[in-house]
Amino acid sequence: MKVLVATQKPFAAVAVAGIKKIVEEAGHELVLLEKYAEQSDFVAAVADADAIIVRSDKVTAEVVEAAKNLKIVVRAGAGFDNLDLAACTAHNVVAMNTPGQNSNAVAELAVALMIFMARTQFTPATGSEIQGKTLGIQAFGNVGRLVGAKAAALGMKVKAIDPFLKPEQIVAGGAEPAKDLAELYGTSDFVSIHIPATPETIGSIGYDLLMKMPKGATLVNTARKEVIDEAGLEKALEERPDLKYVADVAPDNLAVLQEKFGLRVFATPKKMGAQTSEANVNAGLAAARQIVDFFATGNTRFQLNK
Ligand code: NAD
């Protein structure tokens, strides 16, 4: 089988070497397409691929249609909004992600962003400490749970909400369950967002929730920019000079926000939550193993389009 690694933003060399080893030891062939300039280069490269590993590369209907031999595509990472799942299903292509593999990297960044904002972006101004403050975690999945554990270790009180988990599961993960979003936002000095971008979550966090936050609160977003209602965010920051927003997924209106609100708003120049060599290696190797296992045994444990 031909396994194509198509990465506009390549994996670290050590990850590529590991992927190659796993694929070739299982008797398959590895083909690399890195730093491609145009989406059309990606479309051209998939013609004879049986499997594809991608990072944030866009697996569109055009890609799936051009890949006549394609059986499986794996997104090395957690979020999978770059995969057209309906197109995969229509062409009998199994689509997977590699949940959990880069969670620690994202969780460490979320904690770092909280401290960065509490210490006024490392300017000499008097900041505040996160110890003793309340952190509300919106979605208690792989990243959310790790953020909670790290925050608790730093002396924060941790609350969480997740509509797909029972309160007991949140307690077992070390957090206090919040009754609803109003309570989570209304009682948390920091809210850290870890929901996926879905039709239900897109644009779901905006003015109303932000206005409920306690004085001096900070909203931390390492999930997806689309979950924020940017006009609502701007309005809330305008009306509440004590609120702050920090993101690893820059809003489209970042320039306006920074001009208007200065040190109260920060976004990483490029999404970097999963950009650690450890996460790179973990997610890349997991993607390779999932493909090898799928061809050997038909294992579809991490299939997204079941
Ligand atoms: P996960 O799948 O482990 O957890 C997501 C959680 O969200 C689950 O517990 C689920 O129950 C909950 N959820 C699903 N739909 C929801 C909804 N409609 N409302 C509220 N909660 C809902 O994912 P994860 O690994 O924890 O990652 C969380 C998100 O972080 C990803 O979806 C991705 O968008 C983002 N992410 C960003 C980076 C980065 O580089 N900044 C890296 C990895 C993941």
mmCIF file of C-alpha atoms in Angstrom, residues 4-7 33 36-47 52-54 57-60 63 66 73:
data_model
loop_
_atom_site.group_PDB
_atom_site.id
_atom_site.type_symbol
_atom_site.label_atom_id
_atom_site.label_comp_id
_atom_site.label_asym_id
_atom_site.label_seq_id
_atom_site.Cartn_x
_atom_site.Cartn_y
_atom_site.Cartn_z
ATOM 1 C CA LEU A 4 1.277 9.558 1.495
ATOM 2 C CA VAL A 5 2.332 12.033 4.180
ATOM 3 C CA ALA A 6 1.018 15.378 2.908
ATOM 4 C CA THR A 7 2.106 18.206 5.177
ATOM 5 C CA LEU A 33 4.789 15.693 0.061
ATOM 6 C CA TYR A 36 3.623 22.169 -1.025
ATOM 7 C CA ALA A 37 2.760 25.583 -2.427
ATOM 8 C CA GLU A 38 -0.771 25.087 -3.741
ATOM 9 C CA GLN A 39 -3.755 22.924 -2.847
ATOM 10 C CA SER A 40 -3.559 21.657 -6.457
ATOM 11 C CA ASP A 41 -0.147 20.090 -5.623
ATOM 12 C CA PHE A 42 -1.846 18.109 -2.865
ATOM 13 C CA VAL A 43 -4.677 17.061 -5.215
ATOM 14 C CA ALA A 44 -2.133 15.908 -7.817
ATOM 15 C CA ALA A 45 -0.125 13.897 -5.284
ATOM 16 C CA VAL A 46 -3.001 11.756 -4.015
ATOM 17 C CA ALA A 47 -3.759 10.016 -7.323
ATOM 18 C CA ILE A 52 -2.916 9.705 3.617
ATOM 19 C CA ILE A 53 -1.539 11.281 6.776
ATOM 20 C CA VAL A 54 -2.168 15.019 7.140
ATOM 21 C CA ASP A 57 -3.921 20.137 5.431
ATOM 22 C CA LYS A 58 -7.339 20.419 3.833
ATOM 23 C CA VAL A 59 -8.781 17.069 2.795
ATOM 24 C CA THR A 60 -11.548 18.472 0.609
ATOM 25 C CA VAL A 63 -8.827 15.644 -2.761
ATOM 26 C CA ALA A 66 -8.834 12.602 -6.966
ATOM 27 C CA VAL A 73 -7.030 9.297 5.816
#
